[in-house]
XYZ file of C-alpha atoms in Angstrom:
657
model
C -45.903 -33.995 3.747
C -45.546 -33.652 7.522
C -42.708 -35.039 9.524
C -43.629 -38.040 11.599
C -42.552 -36.163 14.703
C -45.661 -34.040 14.360
C -47.682 -36.829 15.912
C -46.869 -37.243 19.602
C -47.106 -40.999 19.520
C -44.342 -41.177 16.905
C -42.830 -37.762 17.359
C -41.416 -38.515 20.773
C -39.777 -41.647 19.413
C -38.137 -39.637 16.697
C -37.160 -36.973 19.178
C -35.594 -39.609 21.447
C -33.871 -41.403 18.582
C -32.464 -38.409 16.772
C -32.333 -35.667 19.415
C -28.616 -35.731 20.054
C -27.829 -35.880 16.352
C -30.096 -32.896 15.672
C -28.391 -30.961 18.416
C -24.987 -31.717 16.932
C -26.246 -30.741 13.480
C -27.748 -27.549 14.896
C -24.427 -26.605 16.493
C -22.435 -27.286 13.332
C -22.212 -23.614 12.509
C -21.234 -22.724 16.063
C -18.478 -25.351 16.091
C -17.192 -24.138 12.731
C -16.942 -20.612 14.105
C -15.258 -21.941 17.241
C -12.726 -23.822 15.131
C -11.944 -20.658 13.179
C -11.533 -18.733 16.418
C -9.162 -21.346 17.837
C -7.127 -21.294 14.661
C -6.872 -17.520 14.854
C -5.833 -17.725 18.508
C -3.166 -20.294 17.604
C -1.700 -17.918 15.030
C -1.684 -14.993 17.435
C -0.542 -16.981 20.486
C 3.202 -16.281 20.017
C 2.564 -12.548 19.813
C 0.248 -12.506 22.808
C 2.223 -14.945 24.971
C 3.900 -12.214 26.907
C 0.951 -9.831 26.993
C -1.644 -11.885 28.916
C -1.586 -14.754 31.354
C -2.993 -18.132 30.297
C -6.722 -18.581 31.045
C -7.732 -21.432 33.316
C -9.302 -24.550 31.850
C -13.103 -24.358 31.407
C -15.442 -26.318 33.691
C -17.213 -29.392 32.360
C -20.176 -31.411 33.619
C -19.888 -35.152 33.987
C -23.035 -37.276 34.079
C -22.433 -40.130 36.495
C -25.604 -42.189 36.040
C -29.143 -42.121 34.636
C -31.865 -44.321 36.135
C -35.651 -44.571 35.958
C -38.391 -45.986 38.161
C -42.162 -46.033 38.114
C -43.814 -43.460 40.365
C -46.154 -44.209 43.230
C -49.896 -44.358 42.727
C -50.204 -40.661 43.562
C -47.314 -39.777 41.240
C -44.818 -39.151 44.042
C -41.180 -40.192 43.876
C -40.644 -43.882 44.724
C -38.339 -44.765 47.582
C -37.973 -48.524 47.546
C -38.820 -49.148 43.878
C -36.022 -50.638 41.808
C -34.185 -48.031 39.778
C -33.195 -49.276 36.336
C -30.349 -47.731 34.340
C -31.533 -46.074 31.104
C -30.089 -44.225 28.148
C -31.588 -41.009 26.883
C -33.665 -40.532 24.878
C -35.871 -43.102 26.570
C -39.194 -44.744 25.708
C -40.426 -46.497 28.816
C -42.888 -48.746 26.945
C -39.891 -50.890 25.972
C -39.468 -51.812 29.658
C -43.029 -51.414 30.912
C -45.447 -52.144 28.065
C -48.990 -50.765 28.409
C -47.983 -48.644 31.385
C -49.531 -45.160 31.695
C -48.795 -42.872 34.585
C -45.644 -41.404 36.161
C -42.019 -42.344 35.683
C -39.196 -40.646 37.576
C -35.756 -40.167 36.079
C -32.720 -39.694 38.290
C -29.619 -38.105 36.759
C -26.522 -37.830 38.968
C -23.835 -35.419 37.824
C -20.956 -33.306 39.058
C -18.862 -30.379 37.884
C -15.226 -30.780 37.006
C -13.285 -27.525 37.144
C -9.560 -28.305 37.387
C -7.707 -25.285 38.749
C -10.611 -22.891 38.167
C -13.602 -21.624 40.129
C -16.915 -23.262 39.359
C -18.825 -21.453 36.607
C -22.604 -21.263 36.043
C -24.252 -24.454 34.838
C -26.987 -24.542 32.229
C -29.601 -27.234 31.689
C -31.229 -27.869 28.281
C -34.088 -30.341 27.994
C -35.216 -31.285 24.499
C -38.546 -32.979 25.193
C -40.840 -34.469 27.820
C -43.542 -36.818 26.590
C -46.045 -35.621 27.565
C -45.890 -33.484 30.745
C -43.542 -33.292 33.682
C -41.663 -31.387 36.353
C -37.978 -30.936 37.224
C -36.154 -30.811 40.563
C -32.536 -29.946 41.341
C -31.476 -31.618 44.577
C -35.120 -31.827 45.662
C -35.845 -28.202 44.755
C -38.527 -27.626 42.120
C -37.422 -25.437 39.177
C -40.190 -26.115 36.614
C -43.577 -27.799 36.302
C -46.099 -28.233 33.463
C -49.535 -26.643 34.085
C -51.412 -29.929 33.523
C -50.062 -33.132 35.035
C -53.432 -34.916 34.768
C -55.655 -35.479 31.776
C -55.720 -33.605 29.541
C -51.930 -33.427 29.854
C -49.760 -30.503 28.844
C -47.790 -31.002 25.624
C -44.044 -30.624 26.212
C -42.972 -33.252 23.709
C -41.647 -30.670 21.216
C -40.715 -27.827 23.561
C -36.950 -27.331 24.118
C -36.348 -25.664 27.492
C -33.327 -24.000 29.089
C -32.530 -23.117 32.701
C -29.523 -21.528 34.285
C -29.175 -23.467 37.534
C -28.875 -21.223 40.617
C -25.642 -21.684 42.535
C -27.613 -21.788 45.787
C -29.199 -25.075 44.722
C -25.986 -26.839 43.691
C -23.595 -28.892 45.810
C -19.837 -29.009 45.540
C -19.869 -32.712 44.818
C -22.534 -34.870 43.243
C -25.829 -33.211 42.272
C -29.049 -34.970 41.351
C -31.488 -33.941 38.668
C -34.977 -35.374 39.206
C -37.343 -35.406 36.236
C -40.910 -36.539 36.624
C -42.648 -37.551 33.364
C -46.393 -38.203 33.044
C -47.573 -39.910 29.860
C -49.758 -42.511 28.192
C -48.405 -45.719 26.759
C -50.155 -45.046 23.425
C -48.008 -41.893 22.985
C -44.488 -43.414 23.322
C -43.903 -41.693 26.678
C -40.464 -40.964 28.030
C -37.716 -38.404 28.353
C -35.711 -36.813 25.538
C -32.001 -35.906 25.616
C -30.834 -33.893 28.627
C -27.813 -31.596 28.260
C -25.751 -30.158 31.153
C -22.821 -27.795 30.692
C -21.770 -24.187 30.583
C -24.706 -21.831 30.637
C -23.791 -20.066 27.401
C -23.291 -23.283 25.484
C -26.568 -24.700 26.801
C -28.426 -21.504 25.940
C -27.005 -21.586 22.405
C -28.046 -25.230 22.118
C -31.568 -24.392 23.267
C -31.814 -21.549 20.742
C -30.680 -23.885 17.983
C -33.233 -26.481 19.036
C -35.915 -23.800 19.275
C -35.214 -22.724 15.705
C -35.389 -26.312 14.448
C -38.340 -27.519 16.518
C -40.455 -24.359 16.834
C -39.532 -21.397 14.635
C -39.444 -23.323 11.370
C -42.930 -24.666 12.057
C -44.204 -21.206 12.971
C -42.905 -19.947 9.625
C -44.475 -22.945 7.922
C -47.820 -22.267 9.566
C -47.736 -18.553 8.698
C -46.744 -19.132 5.076
C -49.339 -21.869 4.574
C -52.093 -19.883 6.286
C -51.463 -16.653 4.391
C -51.171 -18.335 0.997
C -54.180 -20.521 1.697
C -56.271 -17.447 2.600
C -55.063 -15.628 -0.520
C -55.994 -18.461 -2.876
C -59.275 -18.964 -1.024
C -60.174 -15.344 -1.837
C -59.263 -15.951 -5.480
C -61.488 -19.036 -5.512
C -64.388 -17.101 -3.951
C -64.179 -14.536 -6.746
C -63.735 -17.144 -9.510
C -65.466 -20.363 -8.511
C -64.568 -22.083 -11.753
C -60.890 -22.038 -10.677
C -61.216 -25.145 -8.490
C -57.435 -25.505 -8.287
C -57.280 -22.548 -5.906
C -60.157 -23.901 -3.820
C -58.476 -27.261 -3.288
C -55.184 -25.548 -2.486
C -56.913 -23.411 0.159
C -58.570 -26.486 1.694
C -55.273 -28.364 1.618
C -53.570 -25.421 3.362
C -56.290 -25.403 6.032
C -55.736 -29.039 6.996
C -51.964 -28.567 6.831
C -52.226 -25.633 9.254
C -54.355 -27.731 11.612
C -51.826 -30.522 11.382
C -48.773 -28.310 11.926
C -50.488 -26.618 14.873
C -50.003 -29.913 16.745
C -46.264 -29.215 16.775
C -46.683 -25.826 18.405
C -49.568 -26.542 20.769
C -48.560 -26.761 24.443
C -52.113 -26.670 25.802
C -54.582 -29.542 25.242
C -57.485 -27.208 24.419
C -59.984 -27.778 22.786
C -59.662 -31.543 23.287
C -60.793 -33.316 26.409
C -57.939 -35.819 26.387
C -54.504 -36.423 24.943
C -55.719 -39.313 22.803
C -58.538 -37.208 21.355
C -55.950 -34.679 20.229
C -53.899 -37.463 18.641
C -56.941 -38.766 16.756
C -57.854 -35.298 15.473
C -54.282 -34.641 14.381
C -54.089 -37.873 12.402
C -57.475 -37.165 10.785
C -56.210 -33.744 9.686
C -53.263 -35.503 8.059
C -55.576 -37.857 6.141
C -57.700 -34.968 4.873
C -54.585 -33.013 3.947
C -53.331 -35.893 1.789
C -56.732 -36.228 0.065
C -56.989 -32.498 -0.672
C -53.381 -32.503 -1.877
C -54.245 -35.165 -4.461
C -57.302 -33.219 -5.651
C -55.224 -30.040 -5.912
C -52.547 -31.799 -7.958
C -55.098 -33.383 -10.295
C -56.938 -30.099 -10.862
C -53.651 -28.287 -11.421
C -52.541 -30.882 -13.955
C -56.005 -30.821 -15.622
C -56.319 -34.564 -15.091
C -59.652 -36.359 -15.189
C -59.399 -39.415 -12.936
C -62.947 -40.257 -11.756
C -62.087 -43.776 -10.604
C -58.992 -42.607 -8.742
C -61.017 -39.867 -7.043
C -63.662 -42.331 -5.898
C -60.986 -44.698 -4.607
C -59.269 -41.779 -2.835
C -62.408 -40.741 -0.994
C -63.287 -44.314 -0.087
C -59.790 -44.882 1.357
C -59.880 -41.534 3.181
C -63.296 -42.274 4.658
C -62.112 -45.691 5.802
C -59.036 -44.204 7.512
C -61.110 -41.475 9.158
C -63.573 -44.036 10.493
C -60.684 -46.175 11.744
C -59.102 -43.230 13.568
C -62.418 -42.099 15.029
C -63.746 -45.432 16.306
C -60.685 -47.539 17.095
C -60.565 -48.359 20.842
C -57.816 -46.762 22.901
C -56.128 -50.118 23.358
C -55.460 -50.371 19.605
C -54.940 -46.662 18.960
C -51.147 -46.834 18.340
C -51.659 -49.263 15.465
C -54.496 -47.129 14.059
C -52.376 -43.971 14.253
C -49.461 -45.696 12.561
C -51.760 -47.032 9.825
C -53.271 -43.567 9.302
C -49.871 -41.905 9.038
C -48.399 -44.536 6.736
C -51.573 -44.672 4.615
C -51.572 -40.902 4.155
C -47.859 -41.002 3.347
C -48.439 -43.743 0.767
C -51.213 -41.712 -0.922
C -49.035 -38.610 -0.884
C -45.953 -40.337 -2.274
C -47.901 -42.240 -4.906
C -49.453 -39.026 -6.155
C -46.007 -37.397 -6.330
C -44.809 -40.161 -8.643
C -48.016 -40.121 -10.687
C -47.816 -36.393 -11.299
C -44.146 -36.616 -12.227
C -45.086 -39.105 -14.954
C -47.921 -36.820 -16.061
C -45.561 -33.810 -16.209
C -43.097 -35.822 -18.302
C -45.863 -36.613 -20.794
C -47.368 -33.102 -21.013
C -43.954 -31.368 -21.103
C -45.539 -28.160 -19.832
C -43.090 -25.948 -17.900
C -45.342 -25.347 -14.915
C -46.047 -29.080 -14.612
C -42.344 -29.841 -14.697
C -41.523 -27.267 -12.030
C -44.179 -28.655 -9.713
C -43.022 -32.215 -10.427
C -39.462 -31.246 -9.455
C -40.736 -29.825 -6.154
C -42.730 -32.985 -5.483
C -39.723 -35.188 -6.187
C -37.682 -33.191 -3.664
C -40.281 -33.588 -0.967
C -40.678 -37.244 -1.971
C -36.994 -37.845 -1.161
C -37.284 -35.893 2.103
C -40.299 -37.878 3.287
C -38.665 -41.185 2.441
C -35.572 -40.136 4.434
C -37.603 -39.023 7.455
C -39.786 -42.155 7.402
C -36.695 -44.372 7.345
C -35.289 -42.306 10.202
C -38.502 -42.682 12.177
C -38.545 -46.446 11.694
C -34.842 -46.557 12.638
C -33.891 -48.186 9.371
C -31.053 -45.703 8.927
C -28.618 -44.167 11.391
C -29.910 -41.227 13.440
C -29.599 -37.790 11.873
C -31.427 -34.523 11.316
C -34.888 -34.335 9.717
C -35.615 -32.043 6.788
C -39.405 -31.947 6.482
C -39.780 -28.674 8.387
C -37.466 -26.883 5.943
C -38.525 -28.631 2.740
C -42.223 -28.095 3.398
C -41.719 -24.318 3.542
C -39.687 -24.326 0.331
C -42.161 -26.536 -1.519
C -45.142 -24.520 -0.256
C -43.559 -21.342 -1.577
C -42.752 -23.046 -4.886
C -46.313 -24.352 -5.335
C -47.702 -20.932 -4.463
C -45.336 -19.271 -6.920
C -46.456 -21.695 -9.643
C -50.107 -20.946 -8.898
C -49.298 -17.247 -8.878
C -47.638 -17.518 -12.286
C -50.632 -19.397 -13.643
C -52.988 -16.782 -12.223
C -50.868 -13.975 -13.712
C -50.889 -15.733 -17.082
C -54.667 -16.120 -16.910
C -55.031 -12.441 -16.067
C -52.841 -11.497 -19.027
C -54.869 -13.806 -21.232
C -58.087 -12.187 -20.021
C -56.666 -8.723 -20.658
C -55.603 -9.739 -24.156
C -59.038 -11.225 -24.765
C -60.656 -8.013 -23.520
C -58.577 -5.972 -25.951
C -59.466 -8.321 -28.807
C -63.107 -8.222 -27.742
C -63.068 -4.407 -27.641
C -61.547 -4.298 -31.134
C -64.105 -6.829 -32.353
C -66.953 -4.835 -30.828
C -65.695 -1.632 -32.449
C -65.483 -3.381 -35.822
C -68.914 -4.919 -35.324
C -70.338 -1.515 -34.446
C -68.901 -0.046 -37.627
C -70.296 -2.896 -39.713
C -73.628 -2.651 -37.913
C -73.791 1.085 -38.531
C -73.141 0.497 -42.225
C -75.742 -2.260 -42.349
C -78.313 -0.135 -40.520
C -77.636 2.727 -42.877
C -78.233 0.470 -45.879
C -81.323 -1.027 -44.270
C -82.599 2.461 -43.477
C -82.163 3.470 -47.083
C -83.981 0.320 -48.207
C -86.715 0.926 -45.649
C -87.168 4.490 -46.847
C -87.386 3.304 -50.445
C -89.846 0.577 -49.462
C -91.897 3.076 -47.499
C -92.125 5.378 -50.490
C -93.181 2.433 -52.650
C -95.773 1.392 -50.079
C -97.098 4.928 -49.922
C -97.383 5.050 -53.699
C -99.115 1.671 -53.704
C -101.429 2.858 -50.934
C -102.289 5.983 -52.881
C -102.947 3.844 -55.962
C -105.263 1.582 -53.976
C -107.030 4.551 -52.426
C -107.480 6.212 -55.788
C -108.805 2.978 -57.245
C -111.087 2.121 -54.349
C -112.299 5.626 -53.520
C -112.044 8.060 -56.405
C -112.201 5.285 -58.994
C -115.369 3.891 -57.479
C -116.966 7.331 -57.419
C -116.121 7.832 -61.089
C -117.694 4.461 -61.937
C -120.870 5.356 -60.053
C -121.145 8.685 -61.766
C -120.494 7.151 -65.173
C -123.244 4.656 -64.475
C -125.601 7.466 -63.438
C -124.837 9.392 -66.645
C -125.236 6.355 -68.860
C -128.448 5.158 -67.285
C -130.076 8.569 -66.792
C -133.462 8.850 -68.569
C -133.024 12.548 -69.201
C -129.957 14.748 -69.734
C -128.330 15.796 -66.464
C -128.570 19.387 -65.392
C -125.666 21.579 -64.351
C -126.553 21.288 -60.690
C -126.338 17.503 -60.913
C -122.883 17.725 -62.528
C -121.798 20.112 -59.761
C -122.973 17.614 -57.138
C -120.992 14.874 -58.796
C -117.867 17.027 -58.864
C -118.290 17.809 -55.158
C -118.480 14.079 -54.425
C -115.277 13.537 -56.404
C -113.640 16.363 -54.439
C -114.666 14.773 -51.108
C -113.339 11.358 -52.180
C -110.066 12.945 -53.272
C -109.696 14.711 -49.915
C -110.399 11.452 -48.119
C -107.751 9.707 -50.204
C -105.192 12.423 -49.422
C -105.967 12.307 -45.700
C -105.897 8.496 -45.469
C -102.216 8.558 -44.392
C -103.273 9.933 -41.023
C -106.326 7.761 -40.670
C -104.854 5.965 -37.658
C -105.467 9.064 -35.599
C -109.096 9.491 -36.734
C -111.752 8.820 -34.142
C -113.648 5.555 -34.609
C -117.413 6.046 -35.115
C -119.365 5.449 -31.944
C -121.676 2.765 -33.413
C -121.734 0.542 -36.511
C -124.715 2.425 -38.047
C -122.812 5.684 -37.637
C -119.829 4.138 -39.428
C -121.982 2.853 -42.296
C -124.114 6.000 -42.714
C -121.866 7.789 -45.284
C -121.497 4.634 -47.345
C -125.223 3.908 -47.226
C -126.130 7.438 -48.226
C -123.706 7.398 -51.136
C -124.658 4.014 -52.607
C -128.397 3.837 -51.843
C -128.984 6.872 -54.088
C -127.118 5.107 -56.913
C -128.896 1.786 -56.245
C -132.280 3.506 -56.401
C -131.456 5.032 -59.764
C -130.275 1.644 -61.051
C -133.378 -0.070 -59.634
C -131.159 -2.284 -57.457
C -132.563 -3.432 -54.138
C -130.117 -3.191 -51.167
C -130.265 -4.470 -47.579
C -128.048 -3.032 -44.775
C -127.845 -4.911 -41.449
C -125.656 -3.664 -38.538
C -125.545 -4.316 -34.767
C -126.640 -1.346 -32.688
C -123.349 -1.129 -30.692
C -119.710 -2.214 -30.903
C -118.921 -5.082 -28.529
C -115.265 -4.259 -29.075
C -114.620 -1.289 -31.365
C -112.207 -1.744 -34.280
C -109.135 0.387 -34.713
C -109.139 3.423 -37.051
C -107.084 1.510 -39.621
C -109.546 -1.374 -39.500
C -112.449 1.027 -40.006
C -110.707 2.542 -43.031
C -109.956 -0.921 -44.449
C -113.618 -1.975 -44.092
C -114.763 1.287 -45.689
C -112.498 0.777 -48.698
C -113.556 -2.863 -48.925
C -117.279 -1.923 -49.003
C -116.633 0.807 -51.598
C -114.703 -1.547 -53.885
C -117.167 -4.416 -53.470
C -120.281 -2.302 -54.138
C -118.543 -0.570 -57.058
C -117.848 -3.994 -58.585
C -121.525 -4.885 -58.110
C -122.501 -1.766 -60.040
C -119.864 -2.263 -62.779
C -119.878 -5.994 -63.435
C -122.519 -8.039 -61.646
C -125.823 -6.897 -63.269
C -127.346 -7.818 -59.936
C -130.892 -6.878 -58.883
C -130.350 -7.334 -55.178
C -127.383 -6.774 -52.814
C -127.167 -7.449 -49.087
C -124.526 -6.035 -46.679
C -124.324 -7.545 -43.179
C -121.937 -6.629 -40.287
C -121.756 -9.014 -37.280
C -119.751 -9.501 -34.074
C -120.229 -13.192 -33.182
C -117.513 -12.889 -30.544
C -116.296 -9.877 -28.549
C -112.955 -9.818 -30.371
C -114.221 -10.872 -33.824
C -115.814 -8.681 -36.531
C -117.328 -10.223 -39.705
C -118.454 -8.291 -42.794
C -120.538 -10.162 -45.420
C -121.552 -8.733 -48.822
C -123.785 -10.860 -51.089
C -125.353 -10.126 -54.505
C -127.399 -12.133 -57.020
C -125.442 -11.080 -60.093
C -123.870 -13.001 -62.907
C -120.837 -14.074 -60.869
C -117.305 -14.762 -62.092
C -114.497 -17.323 -61.899
C -112.598 -16.284 -58.765
C -109.624 -18.607 -59.332
C -109.181 -17.564 -62.947
C -109.320 -13.858 -62.143
C -106.867 -14.233 -59.289
C -104.500 -16.328 -61.395
C -104.644 -13.896 -64.323
C -103.881 -10.967 -62.024
C -105.965 -8.528 -64.078
C -108.197 -7.374 -61.225
C -106.630 -4.453 -59.416
C -109.650 -4.187 -57.150
C -109.397 -7.759 -55.902
C -105.690 -7.391 -55.138
C -106.382 -4.118 -53.383
C -109.086 -5.661 -51.183
C -106.882 -8.586 -50.168
C -103.936 -6.291 -49.435
C -106.019 -3.933 -47.277
C -107.542 -6.687 -45.162
C -104.200 -8.480 -44.732
C -102.607 -5.191 -43.615
C -104.946 -5.035 -40.588
C -104.431 -8.720 -39.735
C -107.683 -9.905 -41.269
C -108.800 -12.516 -43.781
C -110.888 -12.145 -46.937
C -112.780 -14.940 -48.633
C -114.565 -14.572 -52.002
C -116.856 -17.183 -53.510
C -118.847 -16.679 -56.688
C -121.249 -18.569 -58.894
C -123.992 -17.502 -61.311
C -126.740 -15.964 -59.204
C -124.695 -15.618 -56.000
C -121.429 -13.911 -55.121
C -120.378 -13.719 -51.451
C -117.499 -11.663 -50.025
C -116.616 -12.344 -46.349
C -114.011 -10.353 -44.374
C -113.058 -11.338 -40.828
C -111.042 -9.056 -38.506
C -109.479 -9.858 -35.130
C -110.166 -6.987 -32.728
C -108.091 -5.871 -29.795
C -109.344 -4.193 -26.613
C -109.116 -0.413 -26.549
C -106.235 -0.475 -24.000
C -104.172 -2.737 -26.249
C -104.901 -0.514 -29.252
C -103.617 2.530 -27.395
C -100.376 0.708 -26.559
């Protein structure tokens, strides 16, 4: 939480109110060392009394009077204007409300060097709100670059000069300080210190450390850590805690930069810079709350909506409030942001007490420290307590480092957790691979056994459909022959059996056989084989085929149809006692092939035969057609038995794939 002095309109007040006390606090170490040195000198004084002469008393500077008067219209020093006595630090709006312009301060002083030559005089100026210039006895020694809008920013810039002896008088000297400011920014002059040059230089260095160096360190630490956690968030977007911390650090850096900026760029006016600075504070407080809630894994949707509504209202107020009411708007923005910040500190402390998680408790302790610091500095700003040093500049660095360390520990713990998970995952994968290898080995063994069974079943079907059908035909020829068969006829039958056996043996590689070019070419061997038998049995047959394939079947489909025709016609010869059989092959659609076999035999009960499971041929036909993704339908009644097989064809390119 920023110190109120970061905002010029309130910072100059705090600088005026507590400047002298801060200087005394800053010189505490120097005074302690001086006291030790004096004590040592007192112990050694008796021994050194005769060795060295006593040193003359040091020179001091006595301020005789301090007065202020409004400058002329052109900013020049007034001659006849009434000079009013003032006390530094000074805020001229208490005497001249709503006055913006130039005020001159006149400081009369003289050196007092009893019994010693005059030593060099140093001048230390804590702050000028907002810009100014300094004269020693009408001689210019310093001037801000911008004395018109946008004004230079000297409100938090301690300065030191060693006054040249050529510009000083033996008696009373006058220090003229011109201050240019706006009434909305609590304009005036901070504490002015005159004395020995070394003491004034030491005072300026102490003030520089308090007012400048600590904020530079704060800005560097916040910027570096914010960039680091932003990179972590870019890599792991789900870690929103780091993203909100980076955004919070960005607005904090913009806010702290107001302390160090001496040039008004990039703003066109001093009030525009004040508005932007207060808006950065509001956004910082909002992002701080989101960071704390994400860190604590809290789900507060209503609080988040209320936070953004309040932040938007304060931003609109700061952006559109007229200049005449800007001081009230700036005060409301600062106090509103402080209230949100402090309330969230207390809320998270309660949350940490409930969760009892170590990282929550550490962060809660840090927030309670900064809570106490902010309360102290706010009371100091509002002058509700006696003037003293502020601690926000130091505490903010410590708390920033603590919060970053906590985030770093959480990130390290997450990395360790991820590494442990990776090891467990690697072990699990290795175990799964082993189990999978065992399972695949068992499945391979089962597949090999199933393949052997399928091959045996295929051979059985082929023997039944091919060789078995040939045997049935030949038996029928022998039984129904009118005269005894000659040796040449038996030899022909044996050759047919040999050809069927070869075809059965070679059926395992039938997928690579070339498909006949036309349907008649495919049916020619079957027609030749069965027509001879049908003629001997006085059985009339009809063969109908399309002249060309619209889409040719695959080799396996051709083999399945061949076996189906052989089995069906063999059954006609064996069982049907038919006098007429008709075989018809059609392609009603490009990708559809239909085979229809009809006879006028005695018929049979299809359901009973299928249920009894005694027909090997019927099971074989169904299995073959199903294997090539086809369907087989059998209907039978006395005088008409119809067998219909339908195959889905694929284009030649798809078959090759």
